[in-house]
Amino acid sequence: MRPILTFNVTPSIPQRLEALRTLAYNLHWDWDMEMADLFRRLDADLWESSRYNPVLMLGTIGQERLNEITEDEGFLAQMDRAAQRLEDYLKERPWYGKHRPNPVPGECYAYFSMEFGLTTCMPVYSGGLGVLAGDHLKSASDLGLPLVGVGLLYQEGYFAQYLNADGWQQERYPINDFYNMPLHLERDADGNEIRIAVDYPGRTVYARIWRVQVGTVPLYLLDTNIEPNSQYDQDICDRLYGGDIDMRIHQEIMLGIGGIRMLKALGIVPTAYHMNEGHSAFMALERIRVLMEEGLTFAEALQVAQASQMFTTHTPVPAGIDLFPPDKVLHYLGHYRQRFGLGDDEFLALGRTNTGDFSAPFSMAVLAIKTATFVNGVSKLHGKVSQEMFGDLWAGLPLAEVPIRAITNGVHARSCVARSTQALYDRYLGPNWSQASPGASLWERVRTIPDEELWRNHEQCRSQLVMAVRERLAKNLLERGGSTRELTEAQERLDPFVLTIGFARRFATYKRATLFLRDLDRIQNIINGNGTHRRVQFVIAGKAHPKDIPGKELIRSIIHFTRDHGLNRSIVFVPNYDIHLSRDMVAGCDVWLNTPRRPREASGTSGMKAAMNGLPNLSVLDGWWDEADYIRTGWPIGHGEDYDNLDYQDDVEANALYDILEKEVVPLFYDRDKDEIPRGWVAKMKEAIYLNTPQFNTARMVKDYANQGYFAASDRAHTLAAQHYGSGKELAVWLSHLAEHWYDMRFEEIAISDATDLRVNQPLKVSTRLQLGAITSGDVQVELYRGTVAVDGDIHSGTAIPMVYQGQDSQGHSLYATEVEYTSSGLQGLSLRILPQHPALTSPYDPKLILWADPEQVPIVTT
């Protein structure tokens, strides 16, 4: 029976405890351990059964307990301290105020992401991308950045995982009860829900807006599960990454286009827009449409929108990019094409690398790149991989110069370091360690932490992990009706005194979760201590995508191996990996294992969390680990080799893994002094903390985004928008003129000083005569490009040297000259090139135009 009226009933909390409601609805409690302890103290069992959800707790806790707490002076004092700490935190703008003294008026950055992993009780994320987005918001709050998050709120979110008796992954989709989560439904001044409307073929879809308060940062999430939407349209916000290609394009339209309309409905006018992956790239279409309504042409609106948009790619392989068939793009978004006044292929060219290939699919990553002023990968290695993937968008530009930067990911320290370990760092490093920059003097104090104290703390974390794993296994068995024998065995899994290796990540085949099982006899010997007491055990967790059958097979193969070889106590797969389990594992394991097939791991963040807790990493040189000090803070598997024969690669790297375990990891861990302290191991733990915590931290990462992206994008957008978009209009006209006449330019002659055999550091004078045609000398920069000639006859990694404009000759040719020296011997070469130049360009590569001197057509003379 449907109700005739609905009400949102909120908890009845005594006035003296009203601060609990304020604390519950700001996720600051997720990374403030004393606040979390406050709710645990309120009712420890309910805190756990609610999945660490203080809002649900306050709605279900007995009134008798609340009344009892009002008489507990100790609890009230702790609550008052927490409330005051939150109030003080919300007033601070520490780093931003110091490093951005003159922001543009109303400065605000909108961060769009398909998923946000913030805390266990909000399962609207699938894995690393979402947790990275959540950590981004937390650090933006810590630093005081004026940032807002934009995403979708999923009724079922990502699935909950359990294993059947055969070890096959099964999925459950628990319904998220938004009214019992730390969410605020956004309303207007009259108390009505704020709703936005998005046009889809033949109908309009409506969405309401929920807010999650993440410290000082609001995260706004769209929800289509409302009347008057049809059931199909309500399901747009049903499951994360669920459904077919049509549902995916529905979701990405809602995220990108709906997200822009949501910000407008809330009265928020961002000065910079950050696309975390390409899912939200349709935002560019909506922003262009809005700007055209203000009187701009398509070309002008594109330049103004592009000036303030940023794009972060997390994808290391083309298969990971969202591609849509051209007919679907035109079907769902053809009204934008009409509004822009473009032909079908002109419109589709926004999402194509090769604009002349009319059958090519529409790439969301290409759309994001073409409409962004700043593009980056998420590790140094991934930045290079991204340059190779997308380099064709800058035809003729050397790969090393493709303007895709690298900002290596990080993790939010206060969210991932164990409570007891945080207290240890606070005591010896001071309270600001979680945001301290690399090179800060406080990091030297890591070496002053007593070995005994650090080691005993870690042993406690390992014991807590063993207890947590046993509890979770028992719970999973009860849910699927496990036998008494299985429940008893679950309580005997793992040994709190044995070297524990952790592996937790998405079960995709390229991550090679079963590489450590490559040689069954050898791994059994390692696990059993090779006849000694020096045993090894593994804790494994992770989900396979519901449609990824090979990924599910990997999970089942681990389960079967442990059963068939009697290793249930030494290899444990823990179901339903989530943020809470992740925190237990990165704190309680001894080594963090990662075995992806290089270079398929864009960054990876779980190993960073482990390092912050003092765990050495044991990993293939991929993602972030490739740029870490992998000798002092762990062990590398291989040396970054690439293989054509993948089976051979697996053999080589599995054997390398076994060798490292047998010869280095196990001996170092079990080599104890008279006090039972593994001094060598603790030294490596300290190096992991000292070197990795400040570097692979979202405090550093978000500062990089601000300094390299947000500030510049806001300034440039402000400049182009001034005086009714006067600068933006001028830039669009200039670009159109440039593109029309670019290939009319030509090199008439190149002259070099008479030196065919140079000595190191010998000056070489080079000059050129150019025919610029309708383009002026102020529109271009002419460069000499020099470097070592490779075996294929090309210069692959050269250096560009600006040439100086010398005026014009009597025939109207533009003259340029420079002098160069070669600092190394060998076969060297040079070429000349022309790039655009304009004060409103972020870089000369933005127009994606470059003209090289053709050695077959340009006369070269000696002087």
Short mmCIF file of N, CA and C in Angstrom, two decimals, residues 710-802:
data_model
loop_
_atom_site.label_atom_id
_atom_site.label_comp_id
_atom_site.label_asym_id
_atom_site.label_seq_id
_atom_site.Cartn_x
_atom_site.Cartn_y
_atom_site.Cartn_z
N TYR A 710 44.44 24.68 -10.57
CA TYR A 710 43.29 25.47 -10.13
C TYR A 710 43.55 26.97 -10.20
N PHE A 711 44.69 27.41 -9.67
CA PHE A 711 44.96 28.84 -9.63
C PHE A 711 45.06 29.41 -11.05
N ALA A 712 45.82 28.74 -11.91
CA ALA A 712 46.01 29.24 -13.27
C ALA A 712 44.72 29.20 -14.07
N ALA A 713 43.93 28.14 -13.92
CA ALA A 713 42.67 28.03 -14.65
C ALA A 713 41.71 29.13 -14.22
N SER A 714 41.64 29.37 -12.92
CA SER A 714 40.75 30.43 -12.42
C SER A 714 41.18 31.79 -12.95
N ASP A 715 42.48 32.06 -12.93
CA ASP A 715 42.98 33.34 -13.42
C ASP A 715 42.70 33.51 -14.90
N ARG A 716 42.97 32.45 -15.67
CA ARG A 716 42.79 32.55 -17.13
C ARG A 716 41.32 32.71 -17.48
N ALA A 717 40.46 31.95 -16.81
CA ALA A 717 39.02 32.07 -17.07
C ALA A 717 38.53 33.46 -16.72
N HIS A 718 39.03 34.00 -15.62
CA HIS A 718 38.63 35.35 -15.21
C HIS A 718 39.06 36.38 -16.26
N THR A 719 40.27 36.21 -16.79
CA THR A 719 40.76 37.13 -17.81
C THR A 719 39.92 37.07 -19.08
N LEU A 720 39.62 35.85 -19.55
CA LEU A 720 38.86 35.70 -20.79
C LEU A 720 37.42 36.17 -20.64
N ALA A 721 36.89 36.12 -19.42
CA ALA A 721 35.50 36.52 -19.21
C ALA A 721 35.34 38.02 -18.99
N ALA A 722 36.44 38.73 -18.76
CA ALA A 722 36.36 40.16 -18.45
C ALA A 722 35.77 40.94 -19.62
N GLN A 723 35.10 42.03 -19.28
CA GLN A 723 34.51 42.93 -20.27
C GLN A 723 33.66 42.17 -21.28
N HIS A 724 32.69 41.45 -20.72
CA HIS A 724 31.75 40.69 -21.55
C HIS A 724 32.47 39.71 -22.49
N TYR A 725 33.45 39.02 -21.95
CA TYR A 725 34.20 38.00 -22.67
C TYR A 725 35.01 38.59 -23.82
N GLY A 726 35.44 39.84 -23.66
CA GLY A 726 36.20 40.49 -24.72
C GLY A 726 37.47 39.75 -25.09
N SER A 727 38.24 39.34 -24.08
CA SER A 727 39.49 38.61 -24.35
C SER A 727 39.21 37.24 -24.96
N GLY A 728 38.15 36.60 -24.50
CA GLY A 728 37.79 35.30 -25.05
C GLY A 728 37.39 35.40 -26.51
N LYS A 729 36.63 36.42 -26.83
CA LYS A 729 36.22 36.62 -28.23
C LYS A 729 37.44 36.91 -29.10
N GLU A 730 38.34 37.76 -28.59
CA GLU A 730 39.53 38.10 -29.36
C GLU A 730 40.39 36.87 -29.61
N LEU A 731 40.53 36.01 -28.58
CA LEU A 731 41.32 34.80 -28.73
C LEU A 731 40.70 33.88 -29.78
N ALA A 732 39.38 33.74 -29.77
CA ALA A 732 38.71 32.87 -30.74
C ALA A 732 38.93 33.37 -32.16
N VAL A 733 38.84 34.66 -32.35
CA VAL A 733 39.07 35.24 -33.68
C VAL A 733 40.52 34.98 -34.11
N TRP A 734 41.44 35.20 -33.19
CA TRP A 734 42.86 34.98 -33.50
C TRP A 734 43.12 33.53 -33.87
N LEU A 735 42.55 32.59 -33.12
CA LEU A 735 42.75 31.17 -33.41
C LEU A 735 42.18 30.79 -34.77
N SER A 736 41.03 31.33 -35.09
CA SER A 736 40.43 31.05 -36.39
C SER A 736 41.32 31.56 -37.52
N HIS A 737 41.82 32.77 -37.36
CA HIS A 737 42.72 33.35 -38.37
C HIS A 737 44.00 32.51 -38.48
N LEU A 738 44.52 32.09 -37.33
CA LEU A 738 45.75 31.31 -37.31
C LEU A 738 45.56 29.99 -38.05
N ALA A 739 44.47 29.29 -37.73
CA ALA A 739 44.22 27.99 -38.35
C ALA A 739 44.03 28.12 -39.86
N GLU A 740 43.40 29.21 -40.28
CA GLU A 740 43.13 29.40 -41.71
C GLU A 740 44.42 29.61 -42.50
N HIS A 741 45.41 30.28 -41.91
CA HIS A 741 46.61 30.66 -42.65
C HIS A 741 47.87 29.92 -42.20
N TRP A 742 47.74 28.98 -41.27
CA TRP A 742 48.92 28.34 -40.69
C TRP A 742 49.79 27.68 -41.75
N TYR A 743 49.18 26.94 -42.64
CA TYR A 743 49.97 26.17 -43.59
C TYR A 743 50.34 26.98 -44.84
N ASP A 744 50.04 28.29 -44.80
CA ASP A 744 50.57 29.19 -45.85
C ASP A 744 52.00 29.59 -45.54
N MET A 745 52.42 29.42 -44.29
CA MET A 745 53.79 29.77 -43.91
C MET A 745 54.77 28.76 -44.50
N ARG A 746 56.02 29.22 -44.73
CA ARG A 746 57.05 28.29 -45.19
C ARG A 746 58.44 28.85 -44.87
N PHE A 747 59.36 27.90 -44.69
CA PHE A 747 60.76 28.26 -44.52
C PHE A 747 61.37 28.48 -45.91
N GLU A 748 61.91 29.66 -46.14
CA GLU A 748 62.52 29.97 -47.44
C GLU A 748 63.98 29.53 -47.50
N GLU A 749 64.67 29.68 -46.37
CA GLU A 749 66.10 29.33 -46.37
C GLU A 749 66.57 29.18 -44.93
N ILE A 750 67.51 28.25 -44.70
CA ILE A 750 68.15 28.10 -43.40
C ILE A 750 69.65 28.23 -43.62
N ALA A 751 70.29 29.08 -42.81
CA ALA A 751 71.73 29.31 -42.94
C ALA A 751 72.42 28.91 -41.64
N ILE A 752 73.55 28.18 -41.77
CA ILE A 752 74.33 27.80 -40.59
C ILE A 752 75.78 28.20 -40.82
N SER A 753 76.50 28.44 -39.72
CA SER A 753 77.91 28.81 -39.84
C SER A 753 78.69 27.61 -40.39
N ASP A 754 79.77 27.89 -41.00
CA ASP A 754 80.52 26.88 -41.73
C ASP A 754 81.22 25.93 -40.76
N ALA A 755 80.50 24.92 -40.33
CA ALA A 755 81.06 23.97 -39.37
C ALA A 755 80.37 22.64 -39.54
N THR A 756 80.93 21.76 -40.36
CA THR A 756 80.31 20.46 -40.54
C THR A 756 80.73 19.48 -39.46
N ASP A 757 81.90 19.66 -38.90
CA ASP A 757 82.37 18.82 -37.79
C ASP A 757 82.59 19.72 -36.59
N LEU A 758 81.68 19.66 -35.66
CA LEU A 758 81.72 20.53 -34.48
C LEU A 758 82.48 19.88 -33.35
N ARG A 759 83.00 20.75 -32.48
CA ARG A 759 83.56 20.28 -31.22
C ARG A 759 82.55 20.59 -30.11
N VAL A 760 82.65 19.86 -29.02
CA VAL A 760 81.80 20.13 -27.89
C VAL A 760 81.97 21.58 -27.45
N ASN A 761 80.84 22.26 -27.23
CA ASN A 761 80.78 23.66 -26.79
C ASN A 761 81.25 24.66 -27.84
N GLN A 762 81.42 24.22 -29.08
CA GLN A 762 81.76 25.16 -30.15
C GLN A 762 80.50 25.86 -30.63
N PRO A 763 80.48 27.21 -30.69
CA PRO A 763 79.27 27.93 -31.11
C PRO A 763 78.91 27.62 -32.56
N LEU A 764 77.61 27.47 -32.78
CA LEU A 764 77.08 27.27 -34.13
C LEU A 764 75.98 28.29 -34.33
N LYS A 765 76.14 29.14 -35.35
CA LYS A 765 75.15 30.16 -35.63
C LYS A 765 74.16 29.64 -36.67
N VAL A 766 72.87 29.85 -36.36
CA VAL A 766 71.80 29.40 -37.26
C VAL A 766 70.83 30.55 -37.47
N SER A 767 70.45 30.77 -38.73
CA SER A 767 69.45 31.80 -39.05
C SER A 767 68.51 31.25 -40.10
N THR A 768 67.37 31.90 -40.24
CA THR A 768 66.39 31.45 -41.23
C THR A 768 65.60 32.61 -41.77
N ARG A 769 65.15 32.47 -43.03
CA ARG A 769 64.21 33.42 -43.66
C ARG A 769 62.86 32.71 -43.76
N LEU A 770 61.80 33.38 -43.28
CA LEU A 770 60.47 32.80 -43.28
C LEU A 770 59.51 33.64 -44.10
N GLN A 771 58.61 32.94 -44.77
CA GLN A 771 57.46 33.60 -45.39
C GLN A 771 56.28 33.35 -44.47
N LEU A 772 55.84 34.40 -43.72
CA LEU A 772 54.75 34.23 -42.76
C LEU A 772 53.38 34.49 -43.37
N GLY A 773 53.33 35.12 -44.52
CA GLY A 773 52.04 35.38 -45.14
C GLY A 773 51.16 36.30 -44.30
N ALA A 774 49.93 35.86 -44.04
CA ALA A 774 48.97 36.69 -43.30
C ALA A 774 49.20 36.65 -41.80
N ILE A 775 50.14 35.85 -41.36
CA ILE A 775 50.45 35.73 -39.93
C ILE A 775 51.62 36.64 -39.60
N THR A 776 51.57 37.30 -38.47
CA THR A 776 52.62 38.24 -38.09
C THR A 776 53.65 37.56 -37.20
N SER A 777 54.78 38.21 -37.04
CA SER A 777 55.83 37.66 -36.18
C SER A 777 55.39 37.58 -34.72
N GLY A 778 54.46 38.42 -34.34
CA GLY A 778 53.96 38.38 -32.97
C GLY A 778 53.05 37.18 -32.70
N ASP A 779 52.60 36.53 -33.77
CA ASP A 779 51.69 35.39 -33.62
C ASP A 779 52.42 34.07 -33.43
N VAL A 780 53.73 34.06 -33.66
CA VAL A 780 54.45 32.79 -33.66
C VAL A 780 55.74 32.90 -32.85
N GLN A 781 56.24 31.76 -32.44
CA GLN A 781 57.58 31.67 -31.91
C GLN A 781 58.33 30.65 -32.76
N VAL A 782 59.51 31.02 -33.21
CA VAL A 782 60.33 30.15 -34.03
C VAL A 782 61.42 29.58 -33.13
N GLU A 783 61.61 28.26 -33.24
CA GLU A 783 62.54 27.58 -32.34
C GLU A 783 63.51 26.70 -33.11
N LEU A 784 64.72 26.62 -32.61
CA LEU A 784 65.68 25.62 -33.06
C LEU A 784 65.54 24.43 -32.13
N TYR A 785 65.40 23.26 -32.72
CA TYR A 785 65.22 22.02 -31.95
C TYR A 785 66.44 21.16 -32.17
N ARG A 786 67.18 20.88 -31.10
CA ARG A 786 68.44 20.15 -31.26
C ARG A 786 68.47 18.96 -30.29
N GLY A 787 69.25 17.93 -30.67
CA GLY A 787 69.38 16.76 -29.81
C GLY A 787 70.13 15.64 -30.49
N THR A 788 70.27 14.53 -29.78
CA THR A 788 70.99 13.38 -30.30
C THR A 788 70.15 12.65 -31.35
N VAL A 789 70.78 12.25 -32.44
CA VAL A 789 70.10 11.52 -33.50
C VAL A 789 70.11 10.03 -33.16
N ALA A 790 68.93 9.43 -33.09
CA ALA A 790 68.81 8.01 -32.75
C ALA A 790 69.12 7.15 -33.96
N VAL A 791 69.14 5.84 -33.75
CA VAL A 791 69.50 4.91 -34.83
C VAL A 791 68.51 4.97 -35.99
N ASP A 792 67.26 5.41 -35.71
CA ASP A 792 66.28 5.50 -36.80
C ASP A 792 66.38 6.81 -37.55
N GLY A 793 67.35 7.66 -37.18
CA GLY A 793 67.55 8.92 -37.88
C GLY A 793 66.76 10.08 -37.33
N ASP A 794 65.99 9.88 -36.26
CA ASP A 794 65.18 10.95 -35.69
C ASP A 794 65.75 11.44 -34.37
N ILE A 795 65.37 12.68 -34.03
CA ILE A 795 65.66 13.24 -32.71
C ILE A 795 64.41 12.98 -31.86
N HIS A 796 64.52 12.11 -30.87
CA HIS A 796 63.34 11.73 -30.09
C HIS A 796 63.16 12.57 -28.83
N SER A 797 64.24 13.06 -28.29
CA SER A 797 64.15 13.82 -27.05
C SER A 797 65.11 14.99 -27.13
N GLY A 798 64.65 16.04 -27.78
CA GLY A 798 65.51 17.18 -28.01
C GLY A 798 65.19 18.35 -27.10
N THR A 799 65.91 19.44 -27.34
CA THR A 799 65.73 20.67 -26.58
C THR A 799 65.39 21.79 -27.55
N ALA A 800 64.36 22.57 -27.20
CA ALA A 800 63.94 23.68 -28.04
C ALA A 800 64.59 24.97 -27.55
N ILE A 801 65.16 25.74 -28.49
CA ILE A 801 65.82 27.00 -28.18
C ILE A 801 65.14 28.10 -28.98
N PRO A 802 64.59 29.13 -28.33
CA PRO A 802 63.92 30.21 -29.08
C PRO A 802 64.90 30.94 -29.99
#
